[in-house]
Amino acid sequence: MELRQATSGTCLALAYERLELRAIKDNTYRSYLQTLRALEIEDLPIEKATVRELGRRLSTVITQSTRRKHAVNLQACLGVKVSTPAPKQKLYDLPSVQEVREAFAESKYRPHVYGMTFAGMRIGESLVNQPLKGNVVNIDRQRTPQNAITPAKTTGPVFVPEWFAEEYATYELGAINHATVYRGVKRRAKKELGIELNPHALRHLFATNLVQLGAPPEVLRRQMRHHDVAVSLRYYVQTTEDDITSVMARFA
């Protein structure tokens, strides 16, 4: 298994050290390391990986089962026992949709970023070609960090702009893996936009943009492929004071 080089004194270095002492399957090993990546603590100094800090990061994970899995993995990787707190909305420094479109227009990650921004795909869903009919992308599969093709976490049709549907039909996806896209998107966003942009934030941008465009709750729910619109509104849509001021300025 090819492993990323770890800096001494970081969570990733400690995880390598602890996991070397255990006889575990490759898939389990990858799952442990994926937790560090998902919580963005690979390069976090060990002394900063406190129970409080790890708990704070776990609280940004919406799904209870995923939080529980990450908590178990953290104990295996770092030897730290963390409870699974109730989820909280993770707020991102979101650029505008137009800024994202321009920043990645000439990037090799354009297909993936546009899929996340204009179709609300998760990163794994953006790594494979989804069925397309007209201007509807039927999202039903994903590529995992282990490079396996599995059913998408949530499935369903997503209506996309006509220009994007035409462009999406030309995409040939699958040559770039999960970790490469994750790191590449973050690097380009930092360079072109001057912000820290986690690829998952693009799904938040998709939801927020839908609301700003006046999408009714049911449209938001269906486009996000959530069973309950409360999940979309509570954890994905970001509202600023400027948004409130803009609405009230039109209030008659």
PDB file of N, CA, C and O in Angstrom, residues 49-121:
ATOM      1  N   ALA A  49      -3.930  17.657  19.268  1.00  0.00           N
ATOM      2  CA  ALA A  49      -5.006  16.673  19.076  1.00  0.00           C
ATOM      3  C   ALA A  49      -5.617  16.307  20.424  1.00  0.00           C
ATOM      4  O   ALA A  49      -5.579  15.158  20.863  1.00  0.00           O
ATOM      5  N   THR A  50      -6.187  17.289  21.078  1.00  0.00           N
ATOM      6  CA  THR A  50      -6.806  17.076  22.382  1.00  0.00           C
ATOM      7  C   THR A  50      -8.198  16.471  22.210  1.00  0.00           C
ATOM      8  O   THR A  50      -8.772  16.496  21.118  1.00  0.00           O
ATOM      9  N   VAL A  51      -8.733  15.946  23.290  1.00  0.00           N
ATOM     10  CA  VAL A  51     -10.089  15.393  23.249  1.00  0.00           C
ATOM     11  C   VAL A  51     -11.071  16.476  22.811  1.00  0.00           C
ATOM     12  O   VAL A  51     -11.979  16.227  22.011  1.00  0.00           O
ATOM     13  N   ARG A  52     -10.869  17.678  23.310  1.00  0.00           N
ATOM     14  CA  ARG A  52     -11.774  18.781  22.961  1.00  0.00           C
ATOM     15  C   ARG A  52     -11.697  19.102  21.471  1.00  0.00           C
ATOM     16  O   ARG A  52     -12.724  19.287  20.815  1.00  0.00           O
ATOM     17  N   GLU A  53     -10.469  19.178  20.935  1.00  0.00           N
ATOM     18  CA  GLU A  53     -10.307  19.520  19.523  1.00  0.00           C
ATOM     19  C   GLU A  53     -10.844  18.412  18.618  1.00  0.00           C
ATOM     20  O   GLU A  53     -11.525  18.682  17.619  1.00  0.00           O
ATOM     21  N   LEU A  54     -10.567  17.171  18.970  1.00  0.00           N
ATOM     22  CA  LEU A  54     -11.074  16.058  18.161  1.00  0.00           C
ATOM     23  C   LEU A  54     -12.597  15.987  18.239  1.00  0.00           C
ATOM     24  O   LEU A  54     -13.268  15.694  17.242  1.00  0.00           O
ATOM     25  N   GLY A  55     -13.136  16.271  19.417  1.00  0.00           N
ATOM     26  CA  GLY A  55     -14.589  16.294  19.562  1.00  0.00           C
ATOM     27  C   GLY A  55     -15.221  17.389  18.724  1.00  0.00           C
ATOM     28  O   GLY A  55     -16.288  17.205  18.134  1.00  0.00           O
ATOM     29  N   ARG A  56     -14.541  18.537  18.657  1.00  0.00           N
ATOM     30  CA  ARG A  56     -15.049  19.646  17.839  1.00  0.00           C
ATOM     31  C   ARG A  56     -15.093  19.252  16.370  1.00  0.00           C
ATOM     32  O   ARG A  56     -16.065  19.529  15.661  1.00  0.00           O
ATOM     33  N   ARG A  57     -14.059  18.582  15.926  1.00  0.00           N
ATOM     34  CA  ARG A  57     -14.020  18.168  14.517  1.00  0.00           C
ATOM     35  C   ARG A  57     -15.047  17.078  14.227  1.00  0.00           C
ATOM     36  O   ARG A  57     -15.663  17.063  13.163  1.00  0.00           O
ATOM     37  N   LEU A  58     -15.234  16.186  15.167  1.00  0.00           N
ATOM     38  CA  LEU A  58     -16.253  15.149  14.988  1.00  0.00           C
ATOM     39  C   LEU A  58     -17.647  15.756  14.894  1.00  0.00           C
ATOM     40  O   LEU A  58     -18.510  15.238  14.187  1.00  0.00           O
ATOM     41  N   SER A  59     -17.859  16.852  15.600  1.00  0.00           N
ATOM     42  CA  SER A  59     -19.192  17.465  15.626  1.00  0.00           C
ATOM     43  C   SER A  59     -19.592  18.030  14.274  1.00  0.00           C
ATOM     44  O   SER A  59     -20.762  18.329  14.038  1.00  0.00           O
ATOM     45  N   THR A  60     -18.623  18.177  13.354  1.00  0.00           N
ATOM     46  CA  THR A  60     -18.950  18.690  12.018  1.00  0.00           C
ATOM     47  C   THR A  60     -19.425  17.582  11.085  1.00  0.00           C
ATOM     48  O   THR A  60     -19.861  17.854   9.969  1.00  0.00           O
ATOM     49  N   VAL A  61     -19.324  16.332  11.536  1.00  0.00           N
ATOM     50  CA  VAL A  61     -19.775  15.198  10.727  1.00  0.00           C
ATOM     51  C   VAL A  61     -21.262  14.978  10.994  1.00  0.00           C
ATOM     52  O   VAL A  61     -21.666  14.746  12.136  1.00  0.00           O
ATOM     53  N   ILE A  62     -22.065  15.058   9.968  1.00  0.00           N
ATOM     54  CA  ILE A  62     -23.517  15.065  10.145  1.00  0.00           C
ATOM     55  C   ILE A  62     -24.079  13.708  10.536  1.00  0.00           C
ATOM     56  O   ILE A  62     -24.902  13.587  11.439  1.00  0.00           O
ATOM     57  N   THR A  63     -23.637  12.660   9.869  1.00  0.00           N
ATOM     58  CA  THR A  63     -24.231  11.338  10.074  1.00  0.00           C
ATOM     59  C   THR A  63     -23.718  10.684  11.355  1.00  0.00           C
ATOM     60  O   THR A  63     -22.511  10.575  11.564  1.00  0.00           O
ATOM     61  N   GLN A  64     -24.653  10.232  12.194  1.00  0.00           N
ATOM     62  CA  GLN A  64     -24.296   9.635  13.479  1.00  0.00           C
ATOM     63  C   GLN A  64     -23.392   8.421  13.307  1.00  0.00           C
ATOM     64  O   GLN A  64     -22.403   8.263  14.021  1.00  0.00           O
ATOM     65  N   SER A  65     -23.720   7.558  12.354  1.00  0.00           N
ATOM     66  CA  SER A  65     -22.923   6.341  12.165  1.00  0.00           C
ATOM     67  C   SER A  65     -21.501   6.673  11.720  1.00  0.00           C
ATOM     68  O   SER A  65     -20.538   6.011  12.122  1.00  0.00           O
ATOM     69  N   THR A  66     -21.361   7.717  10.900  1.00  0.00           N
ATOM     70  CA  THR A  66     -20.027   8.121  10.447  1.00  0.00           C
ATOM     71  C   THR A  66     -19.230   8.727  11.589  1.00  0.00           C
ATOM     72  O   THR A  66     -18.028   8.473  11.730  1.00  0.00           O
ATOM     73  N   ARG A  67     -19.888   9.523  12.429  1.00  0.00           N
ATOM     74  CA  ARG A  67     -19.200  10.085  13.599  1.00  0.00           C
ATOM     75  C   ARG A  67     -18.706   8.969  14.510  1.00  0.00           C
ATOM     76  O   ARG A  67     -17.588   9.011  15.024  1.00  0.00           O
ATOM     77  N   ARG A  68     -19.555   7.950  14.689  1.00  0.00           N
ATOM     78  CA  ARG A  68     -19.180   6.832  15.553  1.00  0.00           C
ATOM     79  C   ARG A  68     -17.978   6.081  14.966  1.00  0.00           C
ATOM     80  O   ARG A  68     -17.049   5.706  15.679  1.00  0.00           O
ATOM     81  N   LYS A  69     -18.002   5.884  13.643  1.00  0.00           N
ATOM     82  CA  LYS A  69     -16.888   5.199  12.988  1.00  0.00           C
ATOM     83  C   LYS A  69     -15.593   5.991  13.153  1.00  0.00           C
ATOM     84  O   LYS A  69     -14.534   5.431  13.473  1.00  0.00           O
ATOM     85  N   HIS A  70     -15.669   7.308  12.940  1.00  0.00           N
ATOM     86  CA  HIS A  70     -14.476   8.143  13.084  1.00  0.00           C
ATOM     87  C   HIS A  70     -13.954   8.118  14.522  1.00  0.00           C
ATOM     88  O   HIS A  70     -12.740   8.122  14.746  1.00  0.00           O
ATOM     89  N   ALA A  71     -14.863   8.101  15.490  1.00  0.00           N
ATOM     90  CA  ALA A  71     -14.442   8.071  16.895  1.00  0.00           C
ATOM     91  C   ALA A  71     -13.668   6.786  17.195  1.00  0.00           C
ATOM     92  O   ALA A  71     -12.638   6.804  17.877  1.00  0.00           O
ATOM     93  N   VAL A  72     -14.164   5.671  16.677  1.00  0.00           N
ATOM     94  CA  VAL A  72     -13.476   4.384  16.862  1.00  0.00           C
ATOM     95  C   VAL A  72     -12.110   4.416  16.180  1.00  0.00           C
ATOM     96  O   VAL A  72     -11.098   3.967  16.744  1.00  0.00           O
ATOM     97  N   ASN A  73     -12.065   4.971  14.979  1.00  0.00           N
ATOM     98  CA  ASN A  73     -10.810   5.035  14.231  1.00  0.00           C
ATOM     99  C   ASN A  73      -9.788   5.941  14.913  1.00  0.00           C
ATOM    100  O   ASN A  73      -8.583   5.659  14.893  1.00  0.00           O
ATOM    101  N   LEU A  74     -10.257   7.021  15.514  1.00  0.00           N
ATOM    102  CA  LEU A  74      -9.346   7.923  16.224  1.00  0.00           C
ATOM    103  C   LEU A  74      -8.677   7.220  17.396  1.00  0.00           C
ATOM    104  O   LEU A  74      -7.491   7.422  17.668  1.00  0.00           O
ATOM    105  N   GLN A  75      -9.441   6.388  18.081  1.00  0.00           N
ATOM    106  CA  GLN A  75      -8.863   5.659  19.207  1.00  0.00           C
ATOM    107  C   GLN A  75      -7.787   4.691  18.721  1.00  0.00           C
ATOM    108  O   GLN A  75      -6.742   4.532  19.354  1.00  0.00           O
ATOM    109  N   ALA A  76      -8.036   4.068  17.562  1.00  0.00           N
ATOM    110  CA  ALA A  76      -7.051   3.140  17.008  1.00  0.00           C
ATOM    111  C   ALA A  76      -5.804   3.878  16.525  1.00  0.00           C
ATOM    112  O   ALA A  76      -4.679   3.427  16.744  1.00  0.00           O
ATOM    113  N   CYS A  77      -6.001   5.024  15.876  1.00  0.00           N
ATOM    114  CA  CYS A  77      -4.882   5.764  15.289  1.00  0.00           C
ATOM    115  C   CYS A  77      -4.075   6.548  16.311  1.00  0.00           C
ATOM    116  O   CYS A  77      -2.840   6.586  16.251  1.00  0.00           O
ATOM    117  N   LEU A  78      -4.786   7.200  17.236  1.00  0.00           N
ATOM    118  CA  LEU A  78      -4.122   8.138  18.138  1.00  0.00           C
ATOM    119  C   LEU A  78      -4.146   7.713  19.601  1.00  0.00           C
ATOM    120  O   LEU A  78      -3.478   8.325  20.433  1.00  0.00           O
ATOM    121  N   GLY A  79      -4.957   6.698  19.914  1.00  0.00           N
ATOM    122  CA  GLY A  79      -5.057   6.276  21.298  1.00  0.00           C
ATOM    123  C   GLY A  79      -5.876   7.225  22.145  1.00  0.00           C
ATOM    124  O   GLY A  79      -5.755   7.234  23.371  1.00  0.00           O
ATOM    125  N   VAL A  80      -6.712   8.027  21.495  1.00  0.00           N
ATOM    126  CA  VAL A  80      -7.535   9.008  22.199  1.00  0.00           C
ATOM    127  C   VAL A  80      -8.995   8.589  22.102  1.00  0.00           C
ATOM    128  O   VAL A  80      -9.517   8.377  21.007  1.00  0.00           O
ATOM    129  N   LYS A  81      -9.656   8.474  23.239  1.00  0.00           N
ATOM    130  CA  LYS A  81     -11.063   8.090  23.256  1.00  0.00           C
ATOM    131  C   LYS A  81     -11.915   9.354  23.224  1.00  0.00           C
ATOM    132  O   LYS A  81     -11.819  10.210  24.103  1.00  0.00           O
ATOM    133  N   VAL A  82     -12.731   9.451  22.183  1.00  0.00           N
ATOM    134  CA  VAL A  82     -13.565  10.634  21.992  1.00  0.00           C
ATOM    135  C   VAL A  82     -15.015  10.202  21.876  1.00  0.00           C
ATOM    136  O   VAL A  82     -15.337   9.246  21.173  1.00  0.00           O
ATOM    137  N   SER A  83     -15.900  10.902  22.567  1.00  0.00           N
ATOM    138  CA  SER A  83     -17.324  10.602  22.456  1.00  0.00           C
ATOM    139  C   SER A  83     -17.840  11.119  21.120  1.00  0.00           C
ATOM    140  O   SER A  83     -17.172  11.898  20.438  1.00  0.00           O
ATOM    141  N   THR A  84     -19.035  10.691  20.741  1.00  0.00           N
ATOM    142  CA  THR A  84     -19.609  11.139  19.470  1.00  0.00           C
ATOM    143  C   THR A  84     -20.658  12.205  19.744  1.00  0.00           C
ATOM    144  O   THR A  84     -21.798  11.895  20.088  1.00  0.00           O
ATOM    145  N   PRO A  85     -20.287  13.476  19.619  1.00  0.00           N
ATOM    146  CA  PRO A  85     -21.202  14.572  19.935  1.00  0.00           C
ATOM    147  C   PRO A  85     -22.282  14.751  18.876  1.00  0.00           C
ATOM    148  O   PRO A  85     -22.190  14.214  17.777  1.00  0.00           O
ATOM    149  N   ALA A  86     -23.301  15.518  19.232  1.00  0.00           N
ATOM    150  CA  ALA A  86     -24.339  15.858  18.257  1.00  0.00           C
ATOM    151  C   ALA A  86     -23.713  16.724  17.165  1.00  0.00           C
ATOM    152  O   ALA A  86     -22.786  17.490  17.426  1.00  0.00           O
ATOM    153  N   PRO A  87     -24.202  16.598  15.934  1.00  0.00           N
ATOM    154  CA  PRO A  87     -23.591  17.346  14.830  1.00  0.00           C
ATOM    155  C   PRO A  87     -23.860  18.842  14.913  1.00  0.00           C
ATOM    156  O   PRO A  87     -24.882  19.285  15.432  1.00  0.00           O
ATOM    157  N   LYS A  88     -22.914  19.612  14.386  1.00  0.00           N
ATOM    158  CA  LYS A  88     -23.071  21.057  14.266  1.00  0.00           C
ATOM    159  C   LYS A  88     -22.747  21.436  12.831  1.00  0.00           C
ATOM    160  O   LYS A  88     -21.981  20.755  12.157  1.00  0.00           O
ATOM    161  N   GLN A  89     -23.325  22.523  12.379  1.00  0.00           N
ATOM    162  CA  GLN A  89     -23.035  22.960  11.024  1.00  0.00           C
ATOM    163  C   GLN A  89     -21.586  23.422  10.925  1.00  0.00           C
ATOM    164  O   GLN A  89     -21.095  24.161  11.775  1.00  0.00           O
ATOM    165  N   LYS A  90     -20.905  22.968   9.891  1.00  0.00           N
ATOM    166  CA  LYS A  90     -19.551  23.428   9.636  1.00  0.00           C
ATOM    167  C   LYS A  90     -19.628  24.588   8.659  1.00  0.00           C
ATOM    168  O   LYS A  90     -20.170  24.449   7.565  1.00  0.00           O
ATOM    169  N   LEU A  91     -19.114  25.731   9.070  1.00  0.00           N
ATOM    170  CA  LEU A  91     -19.184  26.923   8.235  1.00  0.00           C
ATOM    171  C   LEU A  91     -17.900  27.081   7.434  1.00  0.00           C
ATOM    172  O   LEU A  91     -16.800  26.931   7.962  1.00  0.00           O
ATOM    173  N   TYR A  92     -18.063  27.380   6.159  1.00  0.00           N
ATOM    174  CA  TYR A  92     -16.930  27.557   5.265  1.00  0.00           C
ATOM    175  C   TYR A  92     -16.877  29.001   4.773  1.00  0.00           C
ATOM    176  O   TYR A  92     -17.888  29.707   4.743  1.00  0.00           O
ATOM    177  N   ASP A  93     -15.693  29.403   4.370  1.00  0.00           N
ATOM    178  CA  ASP A  93     -15.523  30.691   3.709  1.00  0.00           C
ATOM    179  C   ASP A  93     -15.867  30.463   2.243  1.00  0.00           C
ATOM    180  O   ASP A  93     -15.002  30.133   1.434  1.00  0.00           O
ATOM    181  N   LEU A  94     -17.143  30.609   1.912  1.00  0.00           N
ATOM    182  CA  LEU A  94     -17.609  30.244   0.579  1.00  0.00           C
ATOM    183  C   LEU A  94     -17.377  31.361  -0.435  1.00  0.00           C
ATOM    184  O   LEU A  94     -17.777  32.499  -0.212  1.00  0.00           O
ATOM    185  N   PRO A  95     -16.772  31.026  -1.562  1.00  0.00           N
ATOM    186  CA  PRO A  95     -16.675  31.995  -2.656  1.00  0.00           C
ATOM    187  C   PRO A  95     -18.011  32.019  -3.392  1.00  0.00           C
ATOM    188  O   PRO A  95     -18.930  31.266  -3.057  1.00  0.00           O
ATOM    189  N   SER A  96     -18.131  32.856  -4.395  1.00  0.00           N
ATOM    190  CA  SER A  96     -19.338  32.835  -5.217  1.00  0.00           C
ATOM    191  C   SER A  96     -19.209  31.726  -6.253  1.00  0.00           C
ATOM    192  O   SER A  96     -18.106  31.246  -6.544  1.00  0.00           O
ATOM    193  N   VAL A  97     -20.335  31.318  -6.801  1.00  0.00           N
ATOM    194  CA  VAL A  97     -20.329  30.291  -7.841  1.00  0.00           C
ATOM    195  C   VAL A  97     -19.501  30.763  -9.036  1.00  0.00           C
ATOM    196  O   VAL A  97     -18.731  29.990  -9.625  1.00  0.00           O
ATOM    197  N   GLN A  98     -19.638  32.033  -9.392  1.00  0.00           N
ATOM    198  CA  GLN A  98     -18.890  32.569 -10.531  1.00  0.00           C
ATOM    199  C   GLN A  98     -17.394  32.550 -10.264  1.00  0.00           C
ATOM    200  O   GLN A  98     -16.597  32.257 -11.165  1.00  0.00           O
ATOM    201  N   GLU A  99     -16.993  32.848  -9.037  1.00  0.00           N
ATOM    202  CA  GLU A  99     -15.570  32.819  -8.692  1.00  0.00           C
ATOM    203  C   GLU A  99     -15.006  31.412  -8.839  1.00  0.00           C
ATOM    204  O   GLU A  99     -13.891  31.219  -9.339  1.00  0.00           O
ATOM    205  N   VAL A 100     -15.767  30.417  -8.403  1.00  0.00           N
ATOM    206  CA  VAL A 100     -15.326  29.028  -8.542  1.00  0.00           C
ATOM    207  C   VAL A 100     -15.226  28.655 -10.019  1.00  0.00           C
ATOM    208  O   VAL A 100     -14.249  28.033 -10.455  1.00  0.00           O
ATOM    209  N   ARG A 101     -16.231  29.043 -10.774  1.00  0.00           N
ATOM    210  CA  ARG A 101     -16.247  28.707 -12.204  1.00  0.00           C
ATOM    211  C   ARG A 101     -15.016  29.267 -12.910  1.00  0.00           C
ATOM    212  O   ARG A 101     -14.370  28.582 -13.712  1.00  0.00           O
ATOM    213  N   GLU A 102     -14.672  30.507 -12.608  1.00  0.00           N
ATOM    214  CA  GLU A 102     -13.525  31.134 -13.256  1.00  0.00           C
ATOM    215  C   GLU A 102     -12.202  30.562 -12.752  1.00  0.00           C
ATOM    216  O   GLU A 102     -11.273  30.349 -13.532  1.00  0.00           O
ATOM    217  N   ALA A 103     -12.125  30.291 -11.453  1.00  0.00           N
ATOM    218  CA  ALA A 103     -10.873  29.808 -10.865  1.00  0.00           C
ATOM    219  C   ALA A 103     -10.473  28.436 -11.396  1.00  0.00           C
ATOM    220  O   ALA A 103      -9.279  28.121 -11.499  1.00  0.00           O
ATOM    221  N   PHE A 104     -11.462  27.611 -11.755  1.00  0.00           N
ATOM    222  CA  PHE A 104     -11.161  26.249 -12.199  1.00  0.00           C
ATOM    223  C   PHE A 104     -11.423  26.025 -13.687  1.00  0.00           C
ATOM    224  O   PHE A 104     -11.370  24.893 -14.161  1.00  0.00           O
ATOM    225  N   ALA A 105     -11.658  27.115 -14.413  1.00  0.00           N
ATOM    226  CA  ALA A 105     -11.983  26.994 -15.839  1.00  0.00           C
ATOM    227  C   ALA A 105     -10.872  26.310 -16.630  1.00  0.00           C
ATOM    228  O   ALA A 105     -11.144  25.537 -17.559  1.00  0.00           O
ATOM    229  N   GLU A 106      -9.617  26.571 -16.266  1.00  0.00           N
ATOM    230  CA  GLU A 106      -8.486  25.999 -16.998  1.00  0.00           C
ATOM    231  C   GLU A 106      -7.794  24.890 -16.209  1.00  0.00           C
ATOM    232  O   GLU A 106      -6.680  24.493 -16.538  1.00  0.00           O
ATOM    233  N   SER A 107      -8.446  24.390 -15.189  1.00  0.00           N
ATOM    234  CA  SER A 107      -7.841  23.370 -14.324  1.00  0.00           C
ATOM    235  C   SER A 107      -8.222  21.963 -14.778  1.00  0.00           C
ATOM    236  O   SER A 107      -9.317  21.738 -15.297  1.00  0.00           O
ATOM    237  N   LYS A 108      -7.326  21.018 -14.548  1.00  0.00           N
ATOM    238  CA  LYS A 108      -7.656  19.622 -14.862  1.00  0.00           C
ATOM    239  C   LYS A 108      -8.716  19.084 -13.908  1.00  0.00           C
ATOM    240  O   LYS A 108      -9.301  18.020 -14.152  1.00  0.00           O
ATOM    241  N   TYR A 109      -8.960  19.825 -12.821  1.00  0.00           N
ATOM    242  CA  TYR A 109      -9.992  19.417 -11.868  1.00  0.00           C
ATOM    243  C   TYR A 109     -11.346  20.055 -12.191  1.00  0.00           C
ATOM    244  O   TYR A 109     -12.288  19.919 -11.422  1.00  0.00           O
ATOM    245  N   ARG A 110     -11.424  20.731 -13.307  1.00  0.00           N
ATOM    246  CA  ARG A 110     -12.668  21.394 -13.705  1.00  0.00           C
ATOM    247  C   ARG A 110     -13.872  20.444 -13.688  1.00  0.00           C
ATOM    248  O   ARG A 110     -14.916  20.794 -13.117  1.00  0.00           O
ATOM    249  N   PRO A 111     -13.796  19.244 -14.298  1.00  0.00           N
ATOM    250  CA  PRO A 111     -14.973  18.363 -14.291  1.00  0.00           C
ATOM    251  C   PRO A 111     -15.461  18.031 -12.888  1.00  0.00           C
ATOM    252  O   PRO A 111     -16.671  17.971 -12.639  1.00  0.00           O
ATOM    253  N   HIS A 112     -14.530  17.819 -11.970  1.00  0.00           N
ATOM    254  CA  HIS A 112     -14.902  17.434 -10.610  1.00  0.00           C
ATOM    255  C   HIS A 112     -15.483  18.626  -9.848  1.00  0.00           C
ATOM    256  O   HIS A 112     -16.524  18.510  -9.185  1.00  0.00           O
ATOM    257  N   VAL A 113     -14.818  19.764  -9.956  1.00  0.00           N
ATOM    258  CA  VAL A 113     -15.282  20.964  -9.253  1.00  0.00           C
ATOM    259  C   VAL A 113     -16.632  21.423  -9.794  1.00  0.00           C
ATOM    260  O   VAL A 113     -17.532  21.777  -9.029  1.00  0.00           O
ATOM    261  N   TYR A 114     -16.795  21.391 -11.099  1.00  0.00           N
ATOM    262  CA  TYR A 114     -18.073  21.799 -11.679  1.00  0.00           C
ATOM    263  C   TYR A 114     -19.178  20.815 -11.291  1.00  0.00           C
ATOM    264  O   TYR A 114     -20.325  21.209 -11.072  1.00  0.00           O
ATOM    265  N   GLY A 115     -18.844  19.536 -11.200  1.00  0.00           N
ATOM    266  CA  GLY A 115     -19.837  18.548 -10.769  1.00  0.00           C
ATOM    267  C   GLY A 115     -20.310  18.808  -9.349  1.00  0.00           C
ATOM    268  O   GLY A 115     -21.494  18.668  -9.032  1.00  0.00           O
ATOM    269  N   MET A 116     -19.380  19.203  -8.480  1.00  0.00           N
ATOM    270  CA  MET A 116     -19.736  19.498  -7.090  1.00  0.00           C
ATOM    271  C   MET A 116     -20.474  20.824  -6.970  1.00  0.00           C
ATOM    272  O   MET A 116     -21.388  20.971  -6.161  1.00  0.00           O
ATOM    273  N   THR A 117     -20.088  21.800  -7.794  1.00  0.00           N
ATOM    274  CA  THR A 117     -20.656  23.149  -7.701  1.00  0.00           C
ATOM    275  C   THR A 117     -22.007  23.274  -8.384  1.00  0.00           C
ATOM    276  O   THR A 117     -22.904  23.952  -7.884  1.00  0.00           O
ATOM    277  N   PHE A 118     -22.170  22.624  -9.525  1.00  0.00           N
ATOM    278  CA  PHE A 118     -23.391  22.808 -10.315  1.00  0.00           C
ATOM    279  C   PHE A 118     -24.349  21.617 -10.263  1.00  0.00           C
ATOM    280  O   PHE A 118     -25.468  21.699 -10.776  1.00  0.00           O
ATOM    281  N   ALA A 119     -23.911  20.510  -9.628  1.00  0.00           N
ATOM    282  CA  ALA A 119     -24.806  19.358  -9.484  1.00  0.00           C
ATOM    283  C   ALA A 119     -24.846  18.851  -8.050  1.00  0.00           C
ATOM    284  O   ALA A 119     -25.506  17.852  -7.770  1.00  0.00           O
ATOM    285  N   GLY A 120     -24.131  19.517  -7.151  1.00  0.00           N
ATOM    286  CA  GLY A 120     -24.164  19.125  -5.742  1.00  0.00           C
ATOM    287  C   GLY A 120     -23.556  17.767  -5.464  1.00  0.00           C
ATOM    288  O   GLY A 120     -23.893  17.115  -4.470  1.00  0.00           O
ATOM    289  N   MET A 121     -22.638  17.327  -6.325  1.00  0.00           N
ATOM    290  CA  MET A 121     -22.024  16.012  -6.117  1.00  0.00           C
ATOM    291  C   MET A 121     -21.065  16.041  -4.938  1.00  0.00           C
ATOM    292  O   MET A 121     -20.450  17.059  -4.640  1.00  0.00           O
TER     293      MET A 121
END
